[in-house]
Coordinates of C-alpha atoms and ligand atoms in Angstrom, one line a residue:
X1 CA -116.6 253.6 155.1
X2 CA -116.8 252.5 158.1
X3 CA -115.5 250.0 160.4
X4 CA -118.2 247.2 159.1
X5 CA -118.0 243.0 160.1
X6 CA -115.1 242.7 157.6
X7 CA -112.3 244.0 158.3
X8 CA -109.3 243.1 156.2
X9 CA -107.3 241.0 158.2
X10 CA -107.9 237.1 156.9
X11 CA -110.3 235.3 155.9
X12 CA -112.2 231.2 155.9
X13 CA -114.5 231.3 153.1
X14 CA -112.8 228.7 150.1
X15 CA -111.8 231.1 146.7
X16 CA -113.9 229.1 144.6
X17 CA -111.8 229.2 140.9
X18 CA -113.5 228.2 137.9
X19 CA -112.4 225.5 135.7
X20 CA -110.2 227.1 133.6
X21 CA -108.4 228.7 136.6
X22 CA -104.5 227.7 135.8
X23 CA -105.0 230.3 132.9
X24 CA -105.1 233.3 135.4
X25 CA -102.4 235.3 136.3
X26 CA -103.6 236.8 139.7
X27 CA -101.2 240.4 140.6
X28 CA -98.6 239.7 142.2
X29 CA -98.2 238.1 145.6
X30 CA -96.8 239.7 148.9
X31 CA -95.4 236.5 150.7
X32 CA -97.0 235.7 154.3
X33 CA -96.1 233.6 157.1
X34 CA -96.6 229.3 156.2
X35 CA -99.9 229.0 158.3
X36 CA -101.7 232.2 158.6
X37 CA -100.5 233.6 155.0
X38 CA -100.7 237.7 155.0
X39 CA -103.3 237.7 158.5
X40 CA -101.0 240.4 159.8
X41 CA -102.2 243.2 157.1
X42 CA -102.8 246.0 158.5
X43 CA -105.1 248.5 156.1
X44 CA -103.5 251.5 157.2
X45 CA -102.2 254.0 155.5
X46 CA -98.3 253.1 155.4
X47 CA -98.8 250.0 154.7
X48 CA -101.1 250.6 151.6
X49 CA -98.7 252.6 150.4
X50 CA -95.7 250.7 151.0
X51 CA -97.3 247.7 149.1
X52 CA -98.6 249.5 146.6
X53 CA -94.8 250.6 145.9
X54 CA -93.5 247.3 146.3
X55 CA -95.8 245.9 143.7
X56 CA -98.1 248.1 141.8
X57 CA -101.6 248.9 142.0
X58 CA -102.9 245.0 142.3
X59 CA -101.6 242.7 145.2
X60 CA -102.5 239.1 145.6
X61 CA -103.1 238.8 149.9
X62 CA -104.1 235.1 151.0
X63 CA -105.3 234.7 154.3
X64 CA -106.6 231.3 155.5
X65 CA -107.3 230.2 152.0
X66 CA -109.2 233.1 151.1
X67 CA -107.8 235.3 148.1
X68 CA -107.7 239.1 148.7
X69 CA -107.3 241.8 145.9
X70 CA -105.6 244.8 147.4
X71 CA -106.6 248.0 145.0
X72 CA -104.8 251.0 144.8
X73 CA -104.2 254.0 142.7
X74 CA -107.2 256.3 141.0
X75 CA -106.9 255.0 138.1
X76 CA -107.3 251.3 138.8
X77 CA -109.4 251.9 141.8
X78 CA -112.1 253.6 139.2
X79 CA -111.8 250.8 136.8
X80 CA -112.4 247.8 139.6
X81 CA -115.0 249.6 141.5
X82 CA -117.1 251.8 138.8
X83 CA -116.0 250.4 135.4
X84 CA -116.6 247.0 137.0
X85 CA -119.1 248.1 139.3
X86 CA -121.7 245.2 138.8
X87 CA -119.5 242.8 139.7
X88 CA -117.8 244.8 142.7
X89 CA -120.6 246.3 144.2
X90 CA -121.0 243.3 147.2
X91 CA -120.0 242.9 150.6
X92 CA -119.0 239.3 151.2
X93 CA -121.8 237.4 153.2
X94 CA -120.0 237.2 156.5
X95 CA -121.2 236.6 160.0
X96 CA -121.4 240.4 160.9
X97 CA -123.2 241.7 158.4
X98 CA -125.7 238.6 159.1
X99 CA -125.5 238.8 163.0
X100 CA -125.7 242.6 163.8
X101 CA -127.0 244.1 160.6
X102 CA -129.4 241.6 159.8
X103 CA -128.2 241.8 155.8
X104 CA -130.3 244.7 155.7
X105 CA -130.0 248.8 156.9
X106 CA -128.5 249.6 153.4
X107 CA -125.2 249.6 154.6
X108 CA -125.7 245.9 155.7
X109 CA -128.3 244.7 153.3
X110 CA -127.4 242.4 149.7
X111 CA -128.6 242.0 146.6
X112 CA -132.0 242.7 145.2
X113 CA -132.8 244.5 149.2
X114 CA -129.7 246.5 148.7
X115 CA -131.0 247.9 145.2
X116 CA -134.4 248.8 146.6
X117 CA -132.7 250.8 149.9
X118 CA -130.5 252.2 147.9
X119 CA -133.2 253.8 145.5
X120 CA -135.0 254.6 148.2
X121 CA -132.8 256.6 150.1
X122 CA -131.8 258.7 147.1
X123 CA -135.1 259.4 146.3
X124 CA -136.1 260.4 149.7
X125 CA -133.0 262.6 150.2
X126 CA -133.8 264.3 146.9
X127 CA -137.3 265.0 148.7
X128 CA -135.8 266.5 151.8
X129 CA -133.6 268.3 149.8
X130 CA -136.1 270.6 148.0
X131 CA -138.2 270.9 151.1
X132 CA -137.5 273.6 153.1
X133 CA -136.6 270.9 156.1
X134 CA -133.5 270.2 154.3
X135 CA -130.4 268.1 155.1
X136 CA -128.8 272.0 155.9
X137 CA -131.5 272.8 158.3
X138 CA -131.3 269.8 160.3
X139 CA -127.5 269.9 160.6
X140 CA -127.9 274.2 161.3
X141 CA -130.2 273.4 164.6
X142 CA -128.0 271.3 165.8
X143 CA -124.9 273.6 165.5
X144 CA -126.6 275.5 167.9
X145 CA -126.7 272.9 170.4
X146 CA -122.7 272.4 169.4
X147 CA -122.0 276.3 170.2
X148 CA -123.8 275.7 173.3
X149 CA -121.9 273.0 174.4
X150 CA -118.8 274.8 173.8
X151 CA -120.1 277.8 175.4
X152 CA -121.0 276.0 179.0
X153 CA -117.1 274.9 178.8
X154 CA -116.5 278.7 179.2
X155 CA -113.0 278.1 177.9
X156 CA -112.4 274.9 179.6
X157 CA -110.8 271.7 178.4
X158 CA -113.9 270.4 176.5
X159 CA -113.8 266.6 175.3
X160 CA -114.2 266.8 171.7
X161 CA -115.0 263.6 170.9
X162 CA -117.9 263.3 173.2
X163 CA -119.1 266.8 172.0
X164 CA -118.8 266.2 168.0
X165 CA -120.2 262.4 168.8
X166 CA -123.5 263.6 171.0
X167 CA -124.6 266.3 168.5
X168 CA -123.8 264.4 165.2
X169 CA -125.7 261.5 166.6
X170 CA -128.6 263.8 166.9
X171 CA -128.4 265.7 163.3
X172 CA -129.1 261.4 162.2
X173 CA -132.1 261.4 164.9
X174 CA -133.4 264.6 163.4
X175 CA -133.3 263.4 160.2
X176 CA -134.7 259.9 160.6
X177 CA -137.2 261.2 162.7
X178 CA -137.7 265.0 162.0
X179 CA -137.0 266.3 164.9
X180 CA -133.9 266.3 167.1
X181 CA -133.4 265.6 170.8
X182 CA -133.4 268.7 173.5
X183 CA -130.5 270.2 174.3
X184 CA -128.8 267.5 176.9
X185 CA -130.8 264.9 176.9
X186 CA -129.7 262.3 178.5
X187 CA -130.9 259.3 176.2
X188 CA -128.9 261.2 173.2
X189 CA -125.7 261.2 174.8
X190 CA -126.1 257.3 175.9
X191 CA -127.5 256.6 172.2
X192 CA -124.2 258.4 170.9
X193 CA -121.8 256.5 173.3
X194 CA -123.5 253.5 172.0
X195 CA -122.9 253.9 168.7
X196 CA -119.6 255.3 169.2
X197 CA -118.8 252.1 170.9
X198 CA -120.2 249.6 168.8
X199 CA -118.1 251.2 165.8
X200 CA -115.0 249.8 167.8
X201 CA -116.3 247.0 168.6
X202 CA -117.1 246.2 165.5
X203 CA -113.3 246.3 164.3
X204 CA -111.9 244.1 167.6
X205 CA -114.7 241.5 166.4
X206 CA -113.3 241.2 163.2
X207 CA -111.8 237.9 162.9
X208 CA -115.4 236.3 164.3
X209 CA -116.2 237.4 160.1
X210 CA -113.9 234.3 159.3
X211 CA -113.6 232.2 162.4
X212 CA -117.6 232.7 163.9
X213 CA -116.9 229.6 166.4
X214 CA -114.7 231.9 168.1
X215 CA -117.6 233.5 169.8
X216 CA -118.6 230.5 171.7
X217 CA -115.1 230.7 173.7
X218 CA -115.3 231.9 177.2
X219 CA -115.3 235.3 178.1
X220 CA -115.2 237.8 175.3
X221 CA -111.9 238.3 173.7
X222 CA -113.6 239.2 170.2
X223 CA -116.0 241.7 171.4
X224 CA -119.1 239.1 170.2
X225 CA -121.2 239.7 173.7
X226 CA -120.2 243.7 174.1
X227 CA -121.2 243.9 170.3
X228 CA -124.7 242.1 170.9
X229 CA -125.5 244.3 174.1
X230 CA -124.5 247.7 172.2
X231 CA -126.3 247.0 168.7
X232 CA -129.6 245.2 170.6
X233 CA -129.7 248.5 173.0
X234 CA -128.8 250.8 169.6
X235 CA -131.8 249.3 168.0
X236 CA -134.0 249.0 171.2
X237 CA -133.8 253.3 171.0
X238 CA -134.9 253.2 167.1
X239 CA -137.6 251.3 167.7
X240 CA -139.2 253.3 171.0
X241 CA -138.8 256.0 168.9
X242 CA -140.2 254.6 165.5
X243 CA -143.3 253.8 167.7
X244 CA -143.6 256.8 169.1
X245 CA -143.1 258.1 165.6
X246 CA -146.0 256.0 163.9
X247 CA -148.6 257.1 166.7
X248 CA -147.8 261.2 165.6
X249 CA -149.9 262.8 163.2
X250 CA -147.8 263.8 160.3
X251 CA -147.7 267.1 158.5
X252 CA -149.1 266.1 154.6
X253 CA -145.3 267.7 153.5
X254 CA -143.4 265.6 156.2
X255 CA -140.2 264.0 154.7
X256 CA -138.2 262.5 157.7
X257 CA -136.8 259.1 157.0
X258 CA -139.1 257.3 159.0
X259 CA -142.5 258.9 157.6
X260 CA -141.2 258.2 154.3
X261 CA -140.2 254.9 155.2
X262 CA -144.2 254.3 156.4
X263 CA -145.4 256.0 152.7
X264 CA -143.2 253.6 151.1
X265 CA -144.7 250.9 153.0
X266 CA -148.4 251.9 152.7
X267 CA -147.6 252.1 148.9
X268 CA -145.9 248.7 148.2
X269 CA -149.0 247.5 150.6
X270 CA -151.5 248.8 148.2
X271 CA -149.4 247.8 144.8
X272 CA -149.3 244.5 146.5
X273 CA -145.9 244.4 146.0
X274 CA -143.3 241.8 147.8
X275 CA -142.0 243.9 150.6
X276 CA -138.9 242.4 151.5
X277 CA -136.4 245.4 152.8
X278 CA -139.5 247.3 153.7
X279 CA -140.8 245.2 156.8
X280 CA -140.8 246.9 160.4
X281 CA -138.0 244.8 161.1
X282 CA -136.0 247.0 158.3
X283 CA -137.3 249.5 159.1
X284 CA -135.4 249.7 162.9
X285 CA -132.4 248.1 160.5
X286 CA -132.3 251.2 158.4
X287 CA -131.8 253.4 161.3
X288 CA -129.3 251.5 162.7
X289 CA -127.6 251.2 159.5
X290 CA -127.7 255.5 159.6
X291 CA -126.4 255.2 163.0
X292 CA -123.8 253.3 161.9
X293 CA -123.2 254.7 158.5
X294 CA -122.4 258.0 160.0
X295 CA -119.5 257.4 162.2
X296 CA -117.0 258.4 159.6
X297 CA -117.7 261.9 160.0
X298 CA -117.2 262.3 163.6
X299 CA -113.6 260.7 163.1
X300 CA -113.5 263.6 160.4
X301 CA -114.6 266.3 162.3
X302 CA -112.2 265.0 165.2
X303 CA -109.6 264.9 162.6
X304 CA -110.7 268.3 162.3
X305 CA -110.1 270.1 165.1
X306 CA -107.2 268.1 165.9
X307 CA -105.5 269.7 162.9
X308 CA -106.4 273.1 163.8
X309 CA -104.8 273.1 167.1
X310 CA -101.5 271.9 165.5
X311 CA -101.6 274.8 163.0
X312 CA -102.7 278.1 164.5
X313 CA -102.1 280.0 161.3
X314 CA -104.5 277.7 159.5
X315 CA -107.3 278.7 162.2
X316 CA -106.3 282.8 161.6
X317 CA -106.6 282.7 158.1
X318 CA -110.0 280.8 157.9
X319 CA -111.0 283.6 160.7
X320 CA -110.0 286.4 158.4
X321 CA -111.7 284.6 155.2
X322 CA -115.0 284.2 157.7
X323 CA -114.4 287.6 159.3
X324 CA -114.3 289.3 155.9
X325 CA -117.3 287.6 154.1
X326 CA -119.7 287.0 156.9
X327 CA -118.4 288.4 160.0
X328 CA -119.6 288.5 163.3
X329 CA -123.0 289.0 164.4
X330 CA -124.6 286.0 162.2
X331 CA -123.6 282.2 161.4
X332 CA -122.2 280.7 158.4
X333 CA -124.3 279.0 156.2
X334 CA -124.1 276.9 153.2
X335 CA -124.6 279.7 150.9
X336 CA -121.4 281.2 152.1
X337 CA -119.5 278.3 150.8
X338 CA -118.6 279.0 147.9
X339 CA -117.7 282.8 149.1
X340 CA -114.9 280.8 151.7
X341 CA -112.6 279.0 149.5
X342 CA -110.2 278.7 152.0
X343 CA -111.9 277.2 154.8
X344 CA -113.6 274.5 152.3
X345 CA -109.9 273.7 151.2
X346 CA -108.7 273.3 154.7
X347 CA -111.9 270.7 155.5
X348 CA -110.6 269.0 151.6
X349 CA -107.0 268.9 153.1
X350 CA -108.2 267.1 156.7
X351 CA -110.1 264.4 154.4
X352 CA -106.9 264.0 152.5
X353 CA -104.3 263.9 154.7
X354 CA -107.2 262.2 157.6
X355 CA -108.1 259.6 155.2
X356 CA -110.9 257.8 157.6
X357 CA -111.9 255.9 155.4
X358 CA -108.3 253.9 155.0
X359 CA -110.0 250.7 156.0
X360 CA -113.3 250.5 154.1
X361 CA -114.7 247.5 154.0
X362 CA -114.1 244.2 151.9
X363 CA -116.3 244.2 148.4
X364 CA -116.3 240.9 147.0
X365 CA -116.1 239.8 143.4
X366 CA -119.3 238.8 141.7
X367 CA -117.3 237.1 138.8
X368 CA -114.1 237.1 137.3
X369 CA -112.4 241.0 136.1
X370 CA -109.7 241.9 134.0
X371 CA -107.7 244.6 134.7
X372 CA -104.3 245.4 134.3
X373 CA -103.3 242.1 132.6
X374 CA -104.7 240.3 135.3
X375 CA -107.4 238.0 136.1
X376 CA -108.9 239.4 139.3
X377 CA -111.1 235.7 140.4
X378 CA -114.7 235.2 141.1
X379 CA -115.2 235.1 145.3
X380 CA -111.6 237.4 145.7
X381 CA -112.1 239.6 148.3
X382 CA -111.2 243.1 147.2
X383 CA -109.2 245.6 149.7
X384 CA -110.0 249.2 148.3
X385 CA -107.1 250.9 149.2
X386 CA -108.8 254.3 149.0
X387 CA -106.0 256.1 151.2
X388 CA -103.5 255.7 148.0
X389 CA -104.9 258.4 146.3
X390 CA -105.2 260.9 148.8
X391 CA -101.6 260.0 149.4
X392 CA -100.0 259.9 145.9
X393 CA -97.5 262.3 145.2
X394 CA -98.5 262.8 141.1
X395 CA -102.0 264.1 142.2
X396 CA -100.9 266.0 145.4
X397 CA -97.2 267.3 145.7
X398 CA -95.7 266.5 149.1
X399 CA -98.8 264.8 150.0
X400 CA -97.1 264.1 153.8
X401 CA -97.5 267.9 154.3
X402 CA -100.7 269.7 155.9
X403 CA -101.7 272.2 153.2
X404 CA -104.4 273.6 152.5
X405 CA -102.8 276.0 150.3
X406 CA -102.4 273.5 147.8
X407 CA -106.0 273.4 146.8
X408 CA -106.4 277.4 146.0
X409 CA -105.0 278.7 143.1
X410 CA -103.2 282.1 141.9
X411 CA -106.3 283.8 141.5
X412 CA -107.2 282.5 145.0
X413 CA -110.2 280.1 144.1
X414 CA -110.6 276.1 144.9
X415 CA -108.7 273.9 142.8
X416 CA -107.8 270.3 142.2
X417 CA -109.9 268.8 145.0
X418 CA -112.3 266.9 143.6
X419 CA -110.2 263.4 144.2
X420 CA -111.0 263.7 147.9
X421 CA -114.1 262.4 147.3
X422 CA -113.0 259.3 146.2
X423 CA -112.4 259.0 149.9
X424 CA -116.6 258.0 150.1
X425 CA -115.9 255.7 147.9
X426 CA -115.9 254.3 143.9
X427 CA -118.8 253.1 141.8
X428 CA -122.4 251.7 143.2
X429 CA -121.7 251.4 147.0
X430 CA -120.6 255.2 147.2
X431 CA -121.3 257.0 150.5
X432 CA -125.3 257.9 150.8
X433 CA -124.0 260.8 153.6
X434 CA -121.7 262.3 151.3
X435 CA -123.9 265.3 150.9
X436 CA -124.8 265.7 154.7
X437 CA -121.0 265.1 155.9
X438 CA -119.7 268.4 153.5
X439 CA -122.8 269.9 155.0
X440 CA -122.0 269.1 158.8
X441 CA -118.2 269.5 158.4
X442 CA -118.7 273.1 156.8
X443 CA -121.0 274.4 159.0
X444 CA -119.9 272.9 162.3
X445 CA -116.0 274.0 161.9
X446 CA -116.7 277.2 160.3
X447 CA -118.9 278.3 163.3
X448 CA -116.8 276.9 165.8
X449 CA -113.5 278.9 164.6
X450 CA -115.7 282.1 163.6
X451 CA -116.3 282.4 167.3
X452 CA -113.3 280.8 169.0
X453 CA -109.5 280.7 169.0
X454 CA -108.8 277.0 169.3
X455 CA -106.0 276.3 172.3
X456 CA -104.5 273.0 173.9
X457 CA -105.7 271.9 177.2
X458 CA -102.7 273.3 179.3
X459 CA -99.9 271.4 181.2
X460 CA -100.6 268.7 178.1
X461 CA -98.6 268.1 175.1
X462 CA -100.7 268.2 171.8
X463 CA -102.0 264.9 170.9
X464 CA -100.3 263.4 167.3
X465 CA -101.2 263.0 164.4
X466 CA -100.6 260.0 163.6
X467 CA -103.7 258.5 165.0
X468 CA -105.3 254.8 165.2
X469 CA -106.6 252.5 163.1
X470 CA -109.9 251.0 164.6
X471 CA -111.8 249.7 160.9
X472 CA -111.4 253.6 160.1
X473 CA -108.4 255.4 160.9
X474 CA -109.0 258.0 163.8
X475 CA -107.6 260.3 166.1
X476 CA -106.5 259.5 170.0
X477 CA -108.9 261.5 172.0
X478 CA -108.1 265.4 173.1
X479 CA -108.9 268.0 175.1
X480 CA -109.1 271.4 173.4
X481 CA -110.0 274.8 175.2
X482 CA -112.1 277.0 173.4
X483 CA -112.0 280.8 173.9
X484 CA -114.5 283.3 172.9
X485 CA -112.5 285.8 170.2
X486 CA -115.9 287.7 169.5
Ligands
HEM501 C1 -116.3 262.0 156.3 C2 -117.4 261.3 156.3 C3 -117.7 260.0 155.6 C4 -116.8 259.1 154.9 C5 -115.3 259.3 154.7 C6 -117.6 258.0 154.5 C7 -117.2 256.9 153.8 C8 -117.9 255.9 153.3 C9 -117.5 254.8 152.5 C10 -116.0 254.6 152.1 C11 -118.5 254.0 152.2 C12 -118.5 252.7 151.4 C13 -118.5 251.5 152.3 C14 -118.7 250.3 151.5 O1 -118.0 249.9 150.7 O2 -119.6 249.5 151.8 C15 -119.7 254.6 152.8 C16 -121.0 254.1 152.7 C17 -122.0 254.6 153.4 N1 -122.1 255.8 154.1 FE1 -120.6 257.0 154.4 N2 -118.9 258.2 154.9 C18 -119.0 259.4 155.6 C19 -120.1 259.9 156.2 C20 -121.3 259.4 156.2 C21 -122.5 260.0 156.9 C22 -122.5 261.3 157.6 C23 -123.5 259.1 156.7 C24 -124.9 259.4 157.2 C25 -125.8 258.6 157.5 C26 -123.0 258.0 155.9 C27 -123.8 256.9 155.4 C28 -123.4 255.9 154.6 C29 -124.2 254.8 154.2 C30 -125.7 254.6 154.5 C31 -123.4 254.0 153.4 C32 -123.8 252.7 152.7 C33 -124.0 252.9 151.2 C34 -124.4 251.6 150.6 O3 -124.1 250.5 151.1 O4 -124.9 251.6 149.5 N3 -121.7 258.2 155.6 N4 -119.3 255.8 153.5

């Protein structure tokens, strides 16, 4: 979930009814203003939650003509987006997903292109999964580099954003290309300022998704031209290094993204199969669409830390868990997590009370739905209103309160977490970095508080945590000094 071309703000594209369209009974309506409708929805988390007790767990929006589907609840959410998932799965064809991501990139792509990523992602995932370069490895060498940074701070006010941005960028580069950038480099940390930025550009240019004119008006209000420089640049880095990357010689048991990308190629080429979604062309698409993919976890991990420096007793019990089971001479790794219960609940109770993923993008409807009682139409745009679970007081009591408590039991072991994950999504289009985000979450803040005490920068108040809502919802940037408690 991601900030992506369509936000959920309005809309231009004519709901196409069918014939028999007077039958329907779309959920109820939330009024809107006479000539803009409900353009003023904000998909954050109050708001989703305030309409979804006003109303219930469908909402008719109409923006501009266009008819928008606000889901929430577990329940219904599962039955739209999994039960229904064939008809659900799409974005709608707007202008963003055509002008930056080329409608392909997986996260970007449609259709038959979007089936044939898709597969091939899993499947090379799987690969690099039971290699020994697997998804852990990649993220572990770059935890080094994170220590480092924190290290060279020497208990300084270290920008966290720009620290969790740089090296997450680089756990993607290592894995689309197998191996990461040195420690600093300075084409990483523009690459992950990049990205960073075109993630918020991406939101301000959201209306261009139902007005594209807009773009031709002077200056750049909508974030069209800053957009164009930052994705053309983004790509312009993938494809240097995709070059580069073809001209290596590769081990026979390589399975970066890119190689495997090139076998795929090689063997479509020889099947003489069509190779539309496999070009070069998709191939700097799908790196971008990593790039891009990604940026929900950095909000995570920012939600993170941010979290830990508002609740110091959180950070001393995870430190007595880690202190206990691993202690202090050798990192965490992922087969300590299941020996940490409480840390893993705490990184559970960020993505729950975080919920970055509050403004997923837009699905539209394939055909017409039932659910509920309701006829949910053919072209509707559907708002996922994934934060409503998270946030539901009959799945998590108090949800408004930071505990992580709530997910160990008497016997202290993890329990009742597993609706979190709905925060990656329902159905087909679920997160492809699910995996890789537990990974990097885990082992990034479990070796970061193993071998620091987490403090404000002094002389400023702690930053709240109420956050912003830029496509995903995310923290105000912070300063945290980290001290050395080994
Ligand atoms: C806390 C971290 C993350 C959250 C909450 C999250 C959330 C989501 C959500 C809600 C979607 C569905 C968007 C849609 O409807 O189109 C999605 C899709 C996706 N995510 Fe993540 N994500 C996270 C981390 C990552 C990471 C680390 C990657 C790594 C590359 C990644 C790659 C992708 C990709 C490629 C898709 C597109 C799947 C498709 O279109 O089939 N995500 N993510």
């Amino acid at each position: 979930m991601i900030s992506l071309p369509v936000t959920t703000t309005g809309g231009a594209i004519q709901n196409k009814m069918s014939k028999n369209s007077s039958a329907k009974i779309l959920p109820p309506r939330e009024p809107g203003s006479f000539l803009v409708g409900n353009y003023d929805f904000k998909p954050t988390i109050p708001t989703y939650l305030e309409l979804w007790r006003k109303h219930g767990d469908l909402i008719t929006l109409v923006t501009f003509g266009q008819t928008m589907i606000v889901v929430c609840g577990h329940k219904t959410l599962t039955e739209v987006l999994e039960q229904n998932g064939e008809n659900t799965y799409e974005h709608p064809f707007v202008f963003g997903f055509r002008e930056y991501f080329e409608c392909s990139g997986i996260l970007g792509a449609f259709g038959q292109v979007w089936k044939k990523q898709r597969k091939f992602v899993i499947d090379t995932l799987r690969k690099i999964d039971s290699g020994s370069a697997n998804q852990e490895s990649h993220v572990a060498d770059v935890v080094e580099d994170f220590l480092k940074d924190v290290e060279l701070a020497n208990g300084q006010p270290i920008e966290m954003k720009k620290v969790i941005n740089t090296n997450h960028c680089n756990i993607i580069f290592s894995l689309l290309f197998g191996e990461k950038f040195e420690h600093g480099d300075e084409t990483l940390s523009r690459l992950a300022g990049l990205v960073e930025e075109a993630g918020y550009a991406v939101s301000d240019s959201g209306v261009l998704s139902f007005f594209e004119w807009l773009k031709y008006l002077p200056g750049d209000l909508f974030k069209a031209k800053r957009l164009r420089y930052l994705v053309d640049e983004i790509k312009k880095v993938v494809k240097e290094s995709a070059d580069k990357h073809k001209e290596k010689t590769h081990d026979a048991d390589a399975t970066d993204f890119i190689y495997s990308f090139m076998q795929e190629q090689e063997r479509m080429t020889q099947a003489g199969e069509d190779m539309e979604g496999f070009t070069d062309r998709d191939m700097i698409l799908f790196g971008f669409g990593f790039l891009f993919g990604g940026i929900p976890v950095t909000h995570a991990l920012a939600w993170s830390f941010l979290y830990l420096v508002h609740h110091p007793d959180v950070v001393s019990n995870m430190q007595k868990e880690i202190d206990n089971i691993i202690g202090k001479n050798r990192l965490p790794t992922m087969e300590d997590r299941p020996s940490l219960p409480y840390c893993q609940a705490v990184i559970y109770e960020v993505l729950r009370m975080a919920s970055v993923s509050s403004g997923a993008p837009a699905h539209v409807l394939s055909a017409d739905i039932e659910v509920n009682g309701y006829t949910l139409p053919k072209d509707a745009w559907l708002i996922p209103g994934l934060s409503t679970i998270n946030w539901d007081p009959s799945i998590h009591t108090e949800p408004e309160k930071f505990n992580p408590g709530r997910f160990i039991n008497d016997e202290g072991q993890l329990f009742g977490y597993e609706k979190v994950y709905t925060s990656f999504f329902i159905g087909p289009r679920t997160c492809l970095g699910q995996s890789l985000a537990m990974i990097e979450m885990f082992l990034i803040i479990t070796s970061v508080v193993q071998k620091y005490d987490i403090g404000n920068e002094p002389g400023n108040p702690l930053v709240s945590l109420e956050g912003i809502y830029k496509g995903v919802h995310i923290p105000s940037p912070y300063n945290l000094c980290l001290k050395n408690r080994l």
